[in-house]
């Protein structure tokens, strides 16, 4: 006899303690690290002989296989300072994927540069390298590939384009700590790598933080100056004299110490994720209409985020759109105790900040003399629209190294919901649904979410 769905009064498949797993895992190592800072009282990188930030920078550079790592106060700031230190100028164009966290596309704006969006690959969810070249113009200066969800982008093709057109490559590696691509370490494949230490990341801090990795000593020195109000750091004694525009973007020593403790255990935790996650995915792969994350043989997946695509037709449901199916599944699975969520509800070029094309007033930077007109039309990004429309993500819970039993119960919940697909289908057909980007120009041409 089939167990009744929890959304209609049945007992949830997932026990309460598995619906919200601890992440980051805090142990005595983190507590001791934080207390160590309180004892030595060197709280910032400006303090003489400060050990934690410099220690983290040295360890992170070794972790990534780069000559330099510079700590800042967030991954967003890491992206901004990377473009600044590389010399991106007002009116320059920076190529970014249409699916990412908004910081990826916002970063160029801080240099009065213009983001140019490229659609994504439907399998990896990373930037579609076959569509980059058509977006390169006389104003293009950089490409920012994102290793979305923990899966490295197609870096060989991106680097080949960069060499052909003399472009800079800035890796947005915030979701792919420890990743490998064809034997090379993520964060060392471009001119600069950018990292986040946000609490949701695989190597977190107790709040926010970020790092920049590079082999270029001049770029590293610029970032070090920019994070301290553009100060001249050539003297042993801090003189508080600014040589260029900068801001106060330093990482706290407390946060650095916490991260060092997390970094020490990263590979231990990753080994357990590499055991737990594939078992979970293999179970879901048996269910018709679910597309699980794909891992090409030439790279590693760091499992930062698990994105599942849902196909109502493959699941045997007629007359159900992908958006309604996804919405119905989310309600059913949440009721069972599976904490599925969205990751971005609208393509980046459809977000109001880019649709308005007015970041600073008077249309800047898009209105700067000599810039190329930008058409942020969703019809140009059909894959991104479709992926957002038909997918949900599991975030954070599976990072806990002891998540195996919880993931098994999540799989049980999927099994139960799939036993009631006829009920889910009827519920989906009854939903009043329209994608959140329905009013964005070009939406009707994408055909996504049509009734």
CSV table of C-alpha atoms in Angstrom, one decimal:
chain,number,residue,atom,x,y,z
A,1,UNK,CA,0.0,0.0,0.0
A,2,UNK,CA,1.4,3.4,-0.9
A,3,UNK,CA,2.0,5.8,1.9
A,4,UNK,CA,-0.1,9.0,1.7
A,5,UNK,CA,1.6,12.2,0.6
A,6,UNK,CA,2.5,14.5,3.5
A,7,UNK,CA,1.0,17.4,1.7
A,8,UNK,CA,-2.4,15.7,2.0
A,9,UNK,CA,-2.1,14.5,5.6
A,10,UNK,CA,0.4,11.6,5.5
A,11,UNK,CA,3.5,11.2,7.8
A,12,UNK,CA,6.5,13.0,6.3
A,13,UNK,CA,9.2,10.7,4.9
A,14,UNK,CA,12.0,12.7,6.5
A,15,UNK,CA,12.4,12.9,10.2
A,16,UNK,CA,12.6,16.5,11.7
A,17,UNK,CA,16.3,16.4,12.6
A,18,UNK,CA,17.2,15.6,9.0
A,19,UNK,CA,15.4,18.6,7.5
A,20,UNK,CA,18.0,21.1,8.7
A,21,UNK,CA,21.6,19.8,9.0
A,22,UNK,CA,24.4,21.7,10.6
A,23,UNK,CA,26.6,23.7,8.3
A,24,UNK,CA,29.3,24.7,8.8
A,25,UNK,CA,30.2,22.1,11.4
A,26,UNK,CA,31.7,23.9,14.4
A,27,UNK,CA,34.2,21.9,16.5
A,28,UNK,CA,36.7,22.6,19.2
A,29,UNK,CA,39.2,23.5,16.4
A,30,UNK,CA,37.1,26.5,15.4
A,31,UNK,CA,36.5,27.5,19.0
A,32,UNK,CA,40.2,27.3,19.8
A,33,UNK,CA,41.1,29.3,16.6
A,34,UNK,CA,38.7,32.1,17.6
A,35,UNK,CA,40.0,32.2,21.1
A,36,UNK,CA,43.5,32.2,19.9
A,37,UNK,CA,42.8,35.5,18.1
A,38,UNK,CA,41.3,36.9,21.3
A,39,UNK,CA,44.4,36.0,23.2
A,40,UNK,CA,47.0,37.4,20.8
A,41,UNK,CA,44.8,40.5,20.1
A,42,UNK,CA,46.0,41.0,16.5
A,43,UNK,CA,42.6,41.5,14.9
A,44,UNK,CA,43.4,42.9,11.4
A,45,UNK,CA,45.9,42.6,8.6
A,46,UNK,CA,47.2,46.0,9.6
A,47,UNK,CA,48.5,44.7,12.9
A,48,UNK,CA,52.2,44.0,13.0
A,49,UNK,CA,53.0,40.3,12.7
A,50,UNK,CA,49.3,39.4,12.4
A,51,UNK,CA,49.4,35.6,12.0
A,52,UNK,CA,45.9,34.5,11.0
A,53,UNK,CA,45.2,36.4,7.8
A,54,UNK,CA,48.8,35.9,6.5
A,55,UNK,CA,48.6,32.3,7.6
A,56,UNK,CA,45.3,31.8,5.7
A,57,UNK,CA,46.7,33.6,2.6
A,58,UNK,CA,49.7,31.3,2.6
A,59,UNK,CA,47.7,28.1,3.1
A,60,UNK,CA,45.1,29.1,0.5
A,61,UNK,CA,47.7,29.9,-2.1
A,62,UNK,CA,49.2,26.4,-1.5
A,63,UNK,CA,45.7,24.9,-1.7
A,64,UNK,CA,45.1,26.5,-5.1
A,65,UNK,CA,48.6,26.1,-6.4
A,66,UNK,CA,49.2,29.8,-7.0
A,67,UNK,CA,52.0,32.1,-5.9
A,68,UNK,CA,49.7,34.6,-4.1
A,69,UNK,CA,46.4,34.7,-2.2
A,70,UNK,CA,45.0,37.9,-0.8
A,71,UNK,CA,42.1,37.9,1.7
A,72,UNK,CA,39.2,40.4,1.5
A,73,UNK,CA,35.9,40.7,3.3
A,74,UNK,CA,33.6,38.9,0.8
A,75,UNK,CA,33.5,37.0,-2.5
A,76,UNK,CA,31.7,39.9,-4.1
A,77,UNK,CA,34.5,42.2,-3.2
A,78,UNK,CA,37.0,39.7,-4.5
A,79,UNK,CA,35.4,39.9,-8.0
A,80,UNK,CA,35.3,43.7,-7.8
A,81,UNK,CA,38.9,44.1,-6.8
A,82,UNK,CA,40.1,41.5,-9.3
A,83,UNK,CA,38.7,43.5,-12.2
A,84,UNK,CA,40.0,46.7,-10.7
A,85,UNK,CA,43.5,45.3,-10.2
A,86,UNK,CA,43.6,43.9,-13.7
A,87,UNK,CA,42.9,47.4,-15.1
A,88,UNK,CA,39.3,47.1,-16.4
A,89,UNK,CA,38.3,50.6,-17.5
A,90,UNK,CA,35.0,52.5,-17.9
A,91,UNK,CA,33.2,51.4,-21.0
A,92,UNK,CA,35.0,48.0,-21.2
A,93,UNK,CA,32.9,45.0,-21.7
A,94,UNK,CA,33.1,41.9,-19.4
A,95,UNK,CA,31.5,38.6,-20.6
A,96,UNK,CA,29.6,36.7,-17.9
A,97,UNK,CA,27.1,33.8,-17.9
A,98,UNK,CA,23.4,34.5,-17.8
A,99,UNK,CA,23.0,32.2,-14.7
A,100,UNK,CA,25.0,33.0,-11.6
A,101,UNK,CA,24.8,34.9,-8.4
A,102,UNK,CA,24.2,38.6,-9.2
A,103,UNK,CA,27.6,39.6,-7.9
A,104,UNK,CA,29.2,38.0,-11.0
A,105,UNK,CA,27.5,40.5,-13.2
A,106,UNK,CA,27.5,43.4,-10.7
A,107,UNK,CA,31.3,43.4,-10.3
A,108,UNK,CA,32.0,45.1,-13.7
A,109,UNK,CA,29.7,48.0,-12.8
A,110,UNK,CA,32.0,49.1,-10.0
A,111,UNK,CA,34.6,49.9,-12.7
A,112,UNK,CA,31.9,51.5,-14.9
A,113,UNK,CA,32.4,48.5,-17.2
A,114,UNK,CA,29.5,46.7,-18.9
A,115,UNK,CA,28.4,43.1,-18.4
A,116,UNK,CA,27.7,41.1,-21.5
A,117,UNK,CA,25.7,38.0,-21.0
A,118,UNK,CA,26.1,34.6,-22.6
A,119,UNK,CA,23.6,31.7,-22.3
A,120,UNK,CA,24.5,28.5,-20.5
A,121,UNK,CA,25.1,24.9,-21.3
A,122,UNK,CA,22.0,22.8,-20.5
A,123,UNK,CA,24.0,20.0,-18.9
A,124,UNK,CA,26.8,21.6,-16.9
A,125,UNK,CA,24.9,24.9,-16.3
A,126,UNK,CA,28.1,26.8,-16.9
A,127,UNK,CA,28.7,29.4,-19.6
A,128,UNK,CA,28.2,27.9,-23.1
A,129,UNK,CA,31.7,28.2,-24.7
A,130,UNK,CA,30.3,27.8,-28.2
A,131,UNK,CA,28.4,31.1,-27.8
A,132,UNK,CA,31.1,33.3,-26.3
A,133,UNK,CA,32.9,34.3,-29.5
A,134,UNK,CA,29.8,35.9,-31.0
A,135,UNK,CA,29.6,38.3,-28.0
A,136,UNK,CA,33.2,39.5,-28.3
A,137,UNK,CA,33.5,43.1,-29.6
A,138,UNK,CA,36.2,45.8,-29.9
A,139,UNK,CA,35.3,46.7,-26.2
A,140,UNK,CA,35.6,43.2,-24.7
A,141,UNK,CA,38.4,43.0,-22.1
A,142,UNK,CA,37.6,40.0,-19.9
A,143,UNK,CA,35.7,36.8,-19.5
A,144,UNK,CA,34.4,35.7,-16.1
A,145,UNK,CA,33.6,32.0,-16.2
A,146,UNK,CA,31.7,30.7,-13.2
A,147,UNK,CA,32.2,27.2,-11.9
A,148,UNK,CA,28.6,26.9,-11.0
A,149,UNK,CA,27.5,24.5,-8.3
A,150,UNK,CA,31.0,23.2,-7.9
A,151,UNK,CA,31.5,21.9,-11.5
A,152,UNK,CA,34.4,23.5,-13.4
A,153,UNK,CA,33.6,25.4,-16.6
A,154,UNK,CA,35.2,24.5,-20.0
A,155,UNK,CA,38.4,26.4,-19.3
A,156,UNK,CA,40.5,25.2,-22.2
A,157,UNK,CA,38.1,26.7,-24.7
A,158,UNK,CA,37.8,29.9,-22.7
A,159,UNK,CA,41.5,30.3,-22.4
A,160,UNK,CA,41.9,29.7,-26.2
A,161,UNK,CA,39.4,32.5,-26.9
A,162,UNK,CA,41.3,34.7,-24.4
A,163,UNK,CA,44.6,34.1,-26.2
A,164,UNK,CA,43.0,34.7,-29.6
A,165,UNK,CA,41.4,38.0,-28.6
A,166,UNK,CA,43.9,39.1,-25.9
A,167,UNK,CA,41.4,39.0,-23.1
A,168,UNK,CA,41.7,38.5,-19.3
A,169,UNK,CA,40.2,35.5,-17.6
A,170,UNK,CA,38.8,36.0,-14.1
A,171,UNK,CA,37.6,32.7,-12.5
A,172,UNK,CA,34.5,33.0,-10.3
A,173,UNK,CA,35.4,30.0,-8.2
A,174,UNK,CA,33.3,30.8,-5.2
A,175,UNK,CA,31.4,27.5,-5.5
A,176,UNK,CA,34.2,25.2,-6.5
A,177,UNK,CA,36.8,25.0,-3.7
A,178,UNK,CA,39.3,22.3,-4.4
A,179,UNK,CA,38.0,21.5,-7.9
A,180,UNK,CA,40.2,20.0,-10.6
A,181,UNK,CA,40.0,20.5,-14.3
A,182,UNK,CA,42.1,18.3,-16.5
A,183,UNK,CA,44.7,18.0,-13.8
A,184,UNK,CA,44.8,21.7,-12.9
A,185,UNK,CA,43.4,23.3,-9.8
A,186,UNK,CA,40.4,25.7,-10.0
A,187,UNK,CA,41.5,29.2,-9.2
A,188,UNK,CA,44.8,28.8,-10.9
A,189,UNK,CA,43.5,28.6,-14.5
A,190,UNK,CA,42.9,32.2,-15.3
A,191,UNK,CA,44.7,35.5,-14.6
A,192,UNK,CA,42.9,35.7,-11.2
A,193,UNK,CA,40.7,33.4,-9.2
A,194,UNK,CA,38.0,34.7,-6.9
A,195,UNK,CA,36.7,32.9,-3.8
A,196,UNK,CA,34.0,33.3,-1.2
A,197,UNK,CA,34.1,32.2,2.4
A,198,UNK,CA,30.3,32.7,2.9
A,199,UNK,CA,28.8,30.3,5.5
A,200,UNK,CA,27.2,28.2,2.7
A,201,UNK,CA,30.5,27.5,1.0
A,202,UNK,CA,32.4,24.2,1.3
A,203,UNK,CA,35.2,26.1,3.1
A,204,UNK,CA,33.4,28.7,5.1
A,205,UNK,CA,34.0,31.3,7.8
A,206,UNK,CA,31.6,32.3,10.5
A,207,UNK,CA,30.1,35.1,8.4
A,208,UNK,CA,31.5,36.5,5.2
A,209,UNK,CA,35.0,36.6,3.6
A,210,UNK,CA,36.8,36.1,0.3
A,211,UNK,CA,40.1,35.6,-1.3
A,212,UNK,CA,41.8,36.4,-4.6
A,213,UNK,CA,44.4,34.0,-6.1
A,214,UNK,CA,46.9,34.9,-8.8
A,215,UNK,CA,50.5,34.2,-10.0
A,216,UNK,CA,50.9,37.9,-10.9
A,217,UNK,CA,52.8,39.7,-8.1
A,218,UNK,CA,51.8,43.1,-9.4
A,219,UNK,CA,48.1,42.2,-9.3
A,220,UNK,CA,48.4,40.8,-5.8
A,221,UNK,CA,50.1,44.0,-4.6
A,222,UNK,CA,47.4,46.1,-6.1
A,223,UNK,CA,44.7,44.1,-4.3
A,224,UNK,CA,46.5,44.4,-1.0
A,225,UNK,CA,46.6,48.2,-1.5
A,226,UNK,CA,43.0,48.4,-2.7
A,227,UNK,CA,41.6,46.5,0.4
A,228,UNK,CA,43.3,49.2,2.6
A,229,UNK,CA,42.0,52.4,1.1
A,230,UNK,CA,44.6,52.3,-1.7
A,231,UNK,CA,47.4,52.9,0.7
A,232,UNK,CA,51.1,52.8,-0.2
A,233,UNK,CA,52.3,49.6,1.5
A,234,UNK,CA,55.9,49.9,0.5
A,235,UNK,CA,57.0,51.1,3.9
A,236,UNK,CA,57.5,48.9,7.0
A,237,UNK,CA,55.5,51.3,9.1
A,238,UNK,CA,51.9,52.1,8.1
A,239,UNK,CA,51.8,55.8,7.1
A,240,UNK,CA,48.1,56.0,6.2
A,241,UNK,CA,48.8,57.6,2.9
A,242,UNK,CA,46.6,56.6,0.0
A,243,UNK,CA,48.2,56.3,-3.5
A,244,UNK,CA,44.9,55.4,-5.3
A,245,UNK,CA,41.2,55.0,-4.8
A,246,UNK,CA,40.4,52.1,-2.5
A,247,UNK,CA,38.2,51.1,0.4
A,248,UNK,CA,38.2,49.3,3.8
A,249,UNK,CA,37.8,45.7,2.6
A,250,UNK,CA,40.0,43.8,5.0
A,251,UNK,CA,39.1,40.4,6.4
A,252,UNK,CA,38.9,40.0,10.2
A,253,UNK,CA,41.5,37.9,11.9
A,254,UNK,CA,38.8,36.1,13.7
A,255,UNK,CA,37.2,35.0,10.5
A,256,UNK,CA,40.5,34.0,9.0
A,257,UNK,CA,41.3,31.8,12.0
A,258,UNK,CA,37.9,30.1,11.7
A,259,UNK,CA,38.5,29.4,8.0
A,260,UNK,CA,41.9,28.0,8.7
A,261,UNK,CA,40.3,25.4,11.0
A,262,UNK,CA,37.8,24.6,8.2
A,263,UNK,CA,40.5,24.3,5.6
A,264,UNK,CA,42.4,21.8,7.7
A,265,UNK,CA,39.4,19.4,7.5
A,266,UNK,CA,38.3,20.1,4.0
A,267,UNK,CA,39.6,17.0,2.2
A,268,UNK,CA,38.3,14.8,5.0
A,269,UNK,CA,34.8,16.3,4.6
A,270,UNK,CA,35.0,16.2,0.8
A,271,UNK,CA,35.9,12.5,0.8
A,272,UNK,CA,32.6,11.8,2.7
A,273,UNK,CA,30.6,14.0,0.3
A,274,UNK,CA,32.2,12.1,-2.6
A,275,UNK,CA,30.7,9.0,-0.9
A,276,UNK,CA,27.3,10.3,0.1
A,277,UNK,CA,26.3,12.4,-2.9
A,278,UNK,CA,26.7,9.8,-5.7
A,279,UNK,CA,24.7,7.2,-3.7
A,280,UNK,CA,21.9,9.8,-3.4
A,281,UNK,CA,22.1,10.8,-7.0
A,282,UNK,CA,22.1,7.1,-8.2
A,283,UNK,CA,18.8,6.6,-6.4
A,284,UNK,CA,17.2,9.6,-7.9
A,285,UNK,CA,18.4,8.6,-11.4
A,286,UNK,CA,16.1,5.6,-11.3
A,287,UNK,CA,13.0,7.9,-11.3
A,288,UNK,CA,11.7,8.9,-14.7
A,289,UNK,CA,11.6,12.6,-15.4
A,290,UNK,CA,14.6,13.6,-13.1
A,291,UNK,CA,17.9,14.8,-14.6
A,292,UNK,CA,20.7,14.6,-12.0
A,293,UNK,CA,23.9,16.6,-12.1
A,294,UNK,CA,26.4,15.4,-14.7
A,295,UNK,CA,30.1,15.1,-14.1
A,296,UNK,CA,32.4,15.0,-17.2
A,297,UNK,CA,35.3,12.6,-16.8
A,298,UNK,CA,37.9,15.3,-17.1
A,299,UNK,CA,37.0,17.3,-14.0
A,300,UNK,CA,35.8,16.9,-10.5
A,301,UNK,CA,32.4,18.0,-9.0
A,302,UNK,CA,32.7,19.6,-5.6
A,303,UNK,CA,29.0,19.2,-4.9
A,304,UNK,CA,28.5,22.8,-3.6
A,305,UNK,CA,25.0,22.7,-5.0
A,306,UNK,CA,22.9,19.9,-6.5
A,307,UNK,CA,20.6,21.1,-9.3
A,308,UNK,CA,17.8,18.7,-10.5
A,309,UNK,CA,15.9,19.2,-13.7
A,310,UNK,CA,12.3,17.9,-14.0
A,311,UNK,CA,10.7,16.8,-17.2
A,312,UNK,CA,6.9,16.2,-16.9
A,313,UNK,CA,6.7,14.4,-20.3
A,314,UNK,CA,9.5,11.9,-19.3
A,315,UNK,CA,7.6,11.4,-16.0
A,316,UNK,CA,4.5,10.4,-18.0
A,317,UNK,CA,2.5,13.5,-17.3
A,318,UNK,CA,0.6,15.0,-20.2
A,319,UNK,CA,-0.6,18.6,-20.3
A,320,UNK,CA,1.7,19.7,-17.5
A,321,UNK,CA,4.2,22.5,-18.1
A,322,UNK,CA,7.7,22.3,-16.6
A,323,UNK,CA,7.1,25.3,-14.3
A,324,UNK,CA,3.9,23.9,-12.9
A,325,UNK,CA,5.5,20.4,-12.5
A,326,UNK,CA,8.5,22.0,-10.7
A,327,UNK,CA,6.2,24.0,-8.4
A,328,UNK,CA,4.0,21.1,-7.5
A,329,UNK,CA,7.1,18.9,-6.8
A,330,UNK,CA,8.6,21.5,-4.6
A,331,UNK,CA,5.4,21.7,-2.5
A,332,UNK,CA,5.2,17.9,-2.3
A,333,UNK,CA,8.8,17.4,-1.4
A,334,UNK,CA,9.0,20.2,1.1
A,335,UNK,CA,6.0,18.6,2.9
A,336,UNK,CA,7.9,15.4,3.0
A,337,UNK,CA,10.9,17.2,4.6
A,338,UNK,CA,13.2,17.6,1.6
A,339,UNK,CA,14.6,21.2,1.8
A,340,UNK,CA,14.7,21.9,-2.0
A,341,UNK,CA,14.9,25.5,-3.0
A,342,UNK,CA,15.4,27.8,-6.0
A,343,UNK,CA,18.8,29.1,-7.1
A,344,UNK,CA,18.1,32.3,-9.0
A,345,UNK,CA,14.4,32.8,-10.0
A,346,UNK,CA,15.3,35.0,-12.9
A,347,UNK,CA,18.2,35.1,-15.5
A,348,UNK,CA,20.8,37.7,-14.6
A,349,UNK,CA,20.1,39.9,-17.8
A,350,UNK,CA,16.4,40.0,-16.7
A,351,UNK,CA,17.1,41.5,-13.3
A,352,UNK,CA,15.9,45.1,-12.9
A,353,UNK,CA,19.4,46.5,-12.3
A,354,UNK,CA,20.4,45.4,-15.8
A,355,UNK,CA,17.1,46.0,-17.5
A,356,UNK,CA,17.1,49.6,-16.4
A,357,UNK,CA,20.7,50.1,-17.5
A,358,UNK,CA,21.2,52.9,-15.0
A,359,UNK,CA,23.6,52.0,-12.2
A,360,UNK,CA,24.8,55.5,-11.4
A,361,UNK,CA,22.2,57.8,-12.8
A,362,UNK,CA,22.1,59.2,-16.4
A,363,UNK,CA,22.3,55.7,-17.7
A,364,UNK,CA,25.9,55.1,-16.6
A,365,UNK,CA,27.9,53.0,-17.5
A,366,UNK,CA,25.8,52.0,-20.5
A,367,UNK,CA,25.6,55.6,-21.7
A,368,UNK,CA,29.3,56.3,-21.7
A,369,UNK,CA,30.6,57.6,-25.0
A,370,UNK,CA,31.7,54.9,-27.4
A,371,UNK,CA,30.0,52.0,-25.7
A,372,UNK,CA,28.1,49.4,-27.6
A,373,UNK,CA,24.3,49.3,-27.2
A,374,UNK,CA,23.3,46.3,-25.0
A,375,UNK,CA,20.2,44.2,-25.6
A,376,UNK,CA,19.3,42.3,-22.5
A,377,UNK,CA,16.5,40.4,-24.1
A,378,UNK,CA,15.5,37.0,-22.5
A,379,UNK,CA,14.9,35.6,-26.0
A,380,UNK,CA,18.7,35.5,-26.3
A,381,UNK,CA,19.1,33.2,-23.2
A,382,UNK,CA,16.5,30.4,-23.8
A,383,UNK,CA,18.6,27.7,-22.0
A,384,UNK,CA,19.0,29.8,-18.9
A,385,UNK,CA,15.3,30.5,-18.9
A,386,UNK,CA,14.4,26.8,-19.3
A,387,UNK,CA,16.8,25.6,-16.7
A,388,UNK,CA,15.5,28.0,-14.1
A,389,UNK,CA,11.9,27.1,-15.1
A,390,UNK,CA,12.3,23.3,-14.7
A,391,UNK,CA,14.8,22.8,-11.9
A,392,UNK,CA,15.3,23.0,-8.1
A,393,UNK,CA,18.4,22.8,-6.0
A,394,UNK,CA,19.6,21.2,-2.8
A,395,UNK,CA,21.9,23.5,-1.0
A,396,UNK,CA,24.0,23.4,2.2
A,397,UNK,CA,22.4,20.3,3.9
A,398,UNK,CA,24.5,17.8,1.9
A,399,UNK,CA,27.7,19.5,2.7
A,400,UNK,CA,27.6,18.1,6.2
A,401,UNK,CA,29.9,15.1,6.1
A,402,UNK,CA,27.4,13.0,8.1
A,403,UNK,CA,24.5,13.7,5.7
A,404,UNK,CA,24.4,10.2,4.3
A,405,UNK,CA,21.4,9.0,6.4
A,406,UNK,CA,19.5,12.3,5.7
A,407,UNK,CA,20.1,11.9,2.0
A,408,UNK,CA,18.8,8.4,2.1
A,409,UNK,CA,15.5,9.7,3.6
A,410,UNK,CA,15.4,12.5,1.0
A,411,UNK,CA,15.6,9.8,-1.6
A,412,UNK,CA,12.8,7.9,0.2
A,413,UNK,CA,10.7,11.1,-0.1
A,414,UNK,CA,11.4,11.3,-3.8
A,415,UNK,CA,10.3,7.7,-4.2
A,416,UNK,CA,7.0,8.4,-2.3
A,417,UNK,CA,6.2,11.4,-4.4
A,418,UNK,CA,7.0,9.5,-7.6
A,419,UNK,CA,4.5,6.8,-6.5
A,420,UNK,CA,1.9,9.5,-6.5
A,421,UNK,CA,2.8,11.3,-9.8
A,422,UNK,CA,-0.8,11.1,-10.9
A,423,UNK,CA,-1.8,13.1,-7.9
A,424,UNK,CA,1.1,15.5,-8.3
A,425,UNK,CA,0.1,16.0,-12.0
A,426,UNK,CA,-3.5,16.9,-11.1
A,427,UNK,CA,-2.2,19.3,-8.5
A,428,UNK,CA,0.2,20.9,-11.0
A,429,UNK,CA,-2.5,21.4,-13.6
A,430,UNK,CA,-4.6,23.3,-11.0
A,431,UNK,CA,-1.9,25.8,-10.2
A,432,UNK,CA,-2.1,29.4,-11.3
A,433,UNK,CA,1.5,29.9,-12.5
A,434,UNK,CA,3.5,32.4,-14.4
A,435,UNK,CA,7.3,32.7,-14.3
A,436,UNK,CA,8.6,35.6,-12.3
A,437,UNK,CA,10.3,37.2,-15.4
A,438,UNK,CA,7.0,37.2,-17.4
A,439,UNK,CA,7.1,41.0,-17.7
A,440,UNK,CA,10.8,41.1,-18.9
A,441,UNK,CA,11.3,41.9,-22.6
A,442,UNK,CA,11.7,38.9,-24.8
A,443,UNK,CA,9.9,36.5,-22.4
A,444,UNK,CA,7.1,35.6,-24.8
A,445,UNK,CA,9.7,34.6,-27.5
A,446,UNK,CA,11.4,32.1,-25.1
A,447,UNK,CA,8.2,30.0,-25.0
A,448,UNK,CA,9.2,29.0,-21.4
A,449,UNK,CA,6.3,28.4,-19.1
A,450,UNK,CA,3.7,28.6,-21.7
A,451,UNK,CA,0.3,27.1,-20.8
